[in-house]
mmCIF file of C-alpha atoms in Angstrom:
data_model
loop_
_atom_site.group_PDB
_atom_site.id
_atom_site.type_symbol
_atom_site.label_atom_id
_atom_site.label_comp_id
_atom_site.label_asym_id
_atom_site.label_seq_id
_atom_site.Cartn_x
_atom_site.Cartn_y
_atom_site.Cartn_z
ATOM 1 C CA GLN A 1 107.991 146.329 87.781
ATOM 2 C CA GLY A 2 110.118 149.504 87.735
ATOM 3 C CA GLU A 3 111.575 148.488 84.391
ATOM 4 C CA GLU A 4 108.099 147.928 82.920
ATOM 5 C CA ARG A 5 107.075 151.455 83.936
ATOM 6 C CA SER A 6 109.806 152.960 81.734
ATOM 7 C CA LYS A 7 109.099 150.955 78.573
ATOM 8 C CA PRO A 8 106.567 152.015 75.953
ATOM 9 C CA HIS A 9 103.503 149.804 75.594
ATOM 10 C CA LEU A 10 103.243 149.202 71.860
ATOM 11 C CA THR A 11 100.412 147.790 69.777
ATOM 12 C CA PRO A 12 100.665 146.143 66.348
ATOM 13 C CA ASP A 13 99.300 149.434 64.954
ATOM 14 C CA ASN A 14 101.740 151.658 66.847
ATOM 15 C CA ASP A 15 102.775 153.375 63.608
ATOM 16 C CA ILE A 16 99.170 154.433 63.007
ATOM 17 C CA PHE A 17 98.569 155.540 66.616
ATOM 18 C CA HIS A 18 101.788 157.571 66.462
ATOM 19 C CA HIS A 19 100.726 159.180 63.183
ATOM 20 C CA LEU A 20 97.262 160.090 64.513
ATOM 21 C CA ALA A 21 98.703 161.628 67.692
ATOM 22 C CA GLN A 22 101.363 163.502 65.735
ATOM 23 C CA THR A 23 98.725 164.798 63.310
ATOM 24 C CA TYR A 24 96.675 166.210 66.179
ATOM 25 C CA ALA A 25 99.612 167.696 68.099
ATOM 26 C CA SER A 26 101.371 169.235 65.099
ATOM 27 C CA ASN A 27 98.184 171.072 64.075
ATOM 28 C CA HIS A 28 97.511 172.411 67.582
ATOM 29 C CA ALA A 29 98.313 176.017 68.454
ATOM 30 C CA THR A 30 100.371 175.218 71.589
ATOM 31 C CA MET A 31 100.930 171.460 72.019
ATOM 32 C CA VAL A 32 104.183 171.309 70.089
ATOM 33 C CA ASN A 33 105.330 174.930 70.277
ATOM 34 C CA GLY A 34 105.225 175.291 74.011
ATOM 35 C CA THR A 35 102.874 175.484 76.889
ATOM 36 C CA LYS A 36 103.092 176.095 80.601
ATOM 37 C CA CYS A 37 101.268 172.841 81.305
ATOM 38 C CA PHE A 38 103.116 170.933 84.023
ATOM 39 C CA ARG A 39 102.422 167.542 82.381
ATOM 40 C CA ARG A 40 103.613 168.457 78.912
ATOM 41 C CA SER A 41 104.892 165.603 76.751
ATOM 42 C CA PRO A 42 107.754 165.869 74.275
ATOM 43 C CA ASN A 43 106.388 166.609 70.774
ATOM 44 C CA GLY A 44 102.964 167.241 72.326
ATOM 45 C CA PHE A 45 101.927 163.572 72.672
ATOM 46 C CA ALA A 46 102.831 160.388 74.518
ATOM 47 C CA ASN A 47 102.101 156.671 74.577
ATOM 48 C CA GLY A 48 99.078 156.626 76.880
ATOM 49 C CA ALA A 49 99.836 153.418 78.788
ATOM 50 C CA LEU A 50 103.437 154.512 79.356
ATOM 51 C CA TRP A 51 102.330 157.983 80.470
ATOM 52 C CA HIS A 52 99.833 156.545 82.952
ATOM 53 C CA SER A 53 102.352 154.065 84.402
ATOM 54 C CA GLN A 54 104.903 156.848 84.915
ATOM 55 C CA ASN A 55 102.472 159.451 86.297
ATOM 56 C CA THR A 56 100.010 157.456 88.377
ATOM 57 C CA GLY A 57 102.307 155.121 90.251
ATOM 58 C CA GLY A 58 101.547 151.898 88.435
ATOM 59 C CA ALA A 59 100.910 150.183 85.158
ATOM 60 C CA LEU A 60 97.509 150.594 83.598
ATOM 61 C CA GLU A 61 96.346 147.222 82.345
ATOM 62 C CA GLY A 62 93.133 146.192 80.688
ATOM 63 C CA SER A 63 91.535 149.544 79.967
ATOM 64 C CA LEU A 64 88.376 149.968 77.916
ATOM 65 C CA LYS A 65 90.593 151.305 75.114
ATOM 66 C CA ASP A 66 92.568 148.045 75.184
ATOM 67 C CA PHE A 67 89.390 145.959 75.042
ATOM 68 C CA SER A 68 87.927 148.071 72.244
ATOM 69 C CA TYR A 69 91.121 147.822 70.172
ATOM 70 C CA LEU A 70 91.568 144.081 70.683
ATOM 71 C CA PHE A 71 87.979 142.980 70.120
ATOM 72 C CA THR A 72 86.460 145.571 67.787
ATOM 73 C CA SER A 73 89.480 147.109 65.981
ATOM 74 C CA ASN A 74 88.485 150.585 67.201
ATOM 75 C CA MET A 75 91.487 152.862 67.526
ATOM 76 C CA GLU A 76 90.869 155.197 70.446
ATOM 77 C CA LEU A 77 93.089 158.059 71.518
ATOM 78 C CA SER A 78 92.746 160.207 74.608
ATOM 79 C CA LEU A 79 93.070 163.841 73.679
ATOM 80 C CA VAL A 80 93.914 166.316 76.408
ATOM 81 C CA LEU A 81 92.577 169.472 74.820
ATOM 82 C CA THR A 82 93.784 171.877 77.473
ATOM 83 C CA CYS A 83 96.004 171.810 80.534
ATOM 84 C CA CYS A 84 93.167 173.138 82.650
ATOM 85 C CA LYS A 85 90.744 170.367 83.573
ATOM 86 C CA TYR A 86 87.818 172.739 84.200
ATOM 87 C CA PRO A 87 88.303 175.908 82.124
ATOM 88 C CA THR A 88 85.938 178.773 82.802
ATOM 89 C CA SER A 89 83.578 179.844 80.041
ATOM 90 C CA PHE A 90 85.818 182.857 79.408
ATOM 91 C CA PHE A 91 88.533 180.538 78.004
ATOM 92 C CA LEU A 92 86.326 178.226 75.931
ATOM 93 C CA LEU A 93 86.591 180.267 72.720
ATOM 94 C CA ARG A 94 90.392 180.328 73.041
ATOM 95 C CA GLU A 95 90.469 176.547 73.545
ATOM 96 C CA TRP A 96 88.206 176.019 70.531
ATOM 97 C CA GLU A 97 90.554 178.140 68.413
ATOM 98 C CA ASN A 98 93.576 176.214 69.749
ATOM 99 C CA ASN A 99 91.999 172.847 68.897
ATOM 100 C CA LYS A 100 89.875 173.478 65.787
ATOM 101 C CA ARG A 101 92.589 172.869 63.187
ATOM 102 C CA SER A 102 93.791 169.781 65.066
ATOM 103 C CA LEU A 103 90.319 168.270 65.269
ATOM 104 C CA LEU A 104 89.714 168.765 61.547
ATOM 105 C CA ALA A 105 93.117 167.330 60.582
ATOM 106 C CA TYR A 106 92.528 164.368 62.892
ATOM 107 C CA MET A 107 89.094 163.639 61.382
ATOM 108 C CA GLU A 108 90.547 163.772 57.853
ATOM 109 C CA GLN A 109 92.736 160.758 58.652
ATOM 110 C CA VAL A 110 89.786 158.358 58.306
ATOM 111 C CA HIS A 111 90.149 158.700 54.534
ATOM 112 C CA MET A 112 93.672 157.266 54.606
ATOM 113 C CA GLY A 113 93.764 153.505 54.159
ATOM 114 C CA ILE A 114 91.437 150.886 52.759
ATOM 115 C CA LYS A 115 87.737 150.139 52.846
ATOM 116 C CA GLY A 116 85.511 147.715 51.039
ATOM 117 C CA ILE A 117 82.826 145.057 51.137
ATOM 118 C CA VAL A 118 83.274 141.292 51.242
ATOM 119 C CA SER A 119 80.421 139.437 49.602
ATOM 120 C CA LEU A 120 79.523 135.886 48.714
ATOM 121 C CA GLU A 121 77.968 134.652 45.498
ATOM 122 C CA GLY A 122 74.856 136.610 44.641
ATOM 123 C CA ASN A 123 76.260 139.748 46.334
ATOM 124 C CA ARG A 124 75.318 138.511 49.811
ATOM 125 C CA PRO A 125 77.448 140.321 52.431
ATOM 126 C CA GLN A 126 79.884 138.183 54.405
ATOM 127 C CA ALA A 127 79.838 139.132 58.092
ATOM 128 C CA GLY A 128 82.790 138.324 60.356
ATOM 129 C CA ALA A 129 85.373 137.689 57.629
ATOM 130 C CA ASP A 130 88.950 138.395 58.754
ATOM 131 C CA ILE A 131 90.802 140.893 56.596
ATOM 132 C CA ILE A 132 94.546 140.189 56.540
ATOM 133 C CA ILE A 133 96.864 142.965 55.393
ATOM 134 C CA TRP A 134 100.467 142.882 54.160
ATOM 135 C CA ASN A 135 102.503 146.094 54.193
ATOM 136 C CA PRO A 136 104.254 147.378 51.064
ATOM 137 C CA ASP A 137 107.485 145.788 52.377
ATOM 138 C CA GLY A 138 105.779 142.362 52.392
ATOM 139 C CA LYS A 139 105.438 142.019 56.182
ATOM 140 C CA ARG A 140 102.054 140.904 57.442
ATOM 141 C CA ARG A 141 100.340 143.352 59.798
ATOM 142 C CA ALA A 142 99.788 141.648 63.125
ATOM 143 C CA LYS A 143 96.294 143.125 63.676
ATOM 144 C CA THR A 144 93.509 141.915 61.415
ATOM 145 C CA VAL A 145 90.096 143.523 61.064
ATOM 146 C CA ALA A 146 86.765 141.751 60.674
ATOM 147 C CA THR A 147 83.883 142.656 58.417
ATOM 148 C CA SER A 148 80.688 144.123 59.855
ATOM 149 C CA ASP A 149 77.258 142.473 59.636
ATOM 150 C CA ASN A 150 76.963 144.122 56.200
ATOM 151 C CA GLY A 151 80.322 142.740 55.004
ATOM 152 C CA GLU A 152 82.010 146.155 55.272
ATOM 153 C CA PHE A 153 85.592 146.654 56.431
ATOM 154 C CA TRP A 154 87.896 149.632 56.900
ATOM 155 C CA LYS A 155 91.426 150.141 58.160
ATOM 156 C CA ILE A 156 93.535 153.261 58.474
ATOM 157 C CA LEU A 157 96.896 152.631 56.811
ATOM 158 C CA LEU A 158 99.882 154.906 56.267
ATOM 159 C CA PRO A 159 101.462 155.602 52.905
ATOM 160 C CA GLY A 160 104.364 153.257 52.242
ATOM 161 C CA PRO A 161 107.970 154.396 52.132
ATOM 162 C CA ASN A 162 109.345 155.813 48.889
ATOM 163 C CA GLY A 163 105.872 156.167 47.391
ATOM 164 C CA ASN A 164 105.204 152.418 47.452
ATOM 165 C CA ASN A 165 101.559 152.357 48.548
ATOM 166 C CA THR A 166 100.687 148.832 47.460
ATOM 167 C CA TYR A 167 99.144 146.841 50.279
ATOM 168 C CA LYS A 168 98.038 143.244 49.768
ATOM 169 C CA ILE A 169 94.642 142.367 51.221
ATOM 170 C CA GLN A 170 93.125 138.928 51.825
ATOM 171 C CA ALA A 171 89.641 138.119 53.144
#
């Protein structure tokens, strides 16, 4: 068990989770540059399951985030906005200023990737269709997404290396 506590817990979309966390941290006023927070992570972010297993005395298995990711394709991150768990009202404006740019940059990431509608003949939406994605290098992404009741799908994807941004999609 000790060995498991020191290994990162990766998902098929680890590259995307890493990018989202890095986007937030690199736009924050103090997360990357330095803080006096006693639980500071290198680069301002950490793999959540690994962090919890190292800091709480045991592996965290089967969280609501895990369930949500596996069964709904939601990508949830925990954001620790300040080192102080209960800041006084005096510090709220400072914390807003520290986090505002990060929050906006993080929200902008939803526009990176693919989205569309799967429909049947007669433009009837196809609910529950699996969307399979191949990366620009030809490797199939391990995590599929399913269409909504209205046939809609969306998936955050990163730009490919060397400007190759061609993903192959199959419904």
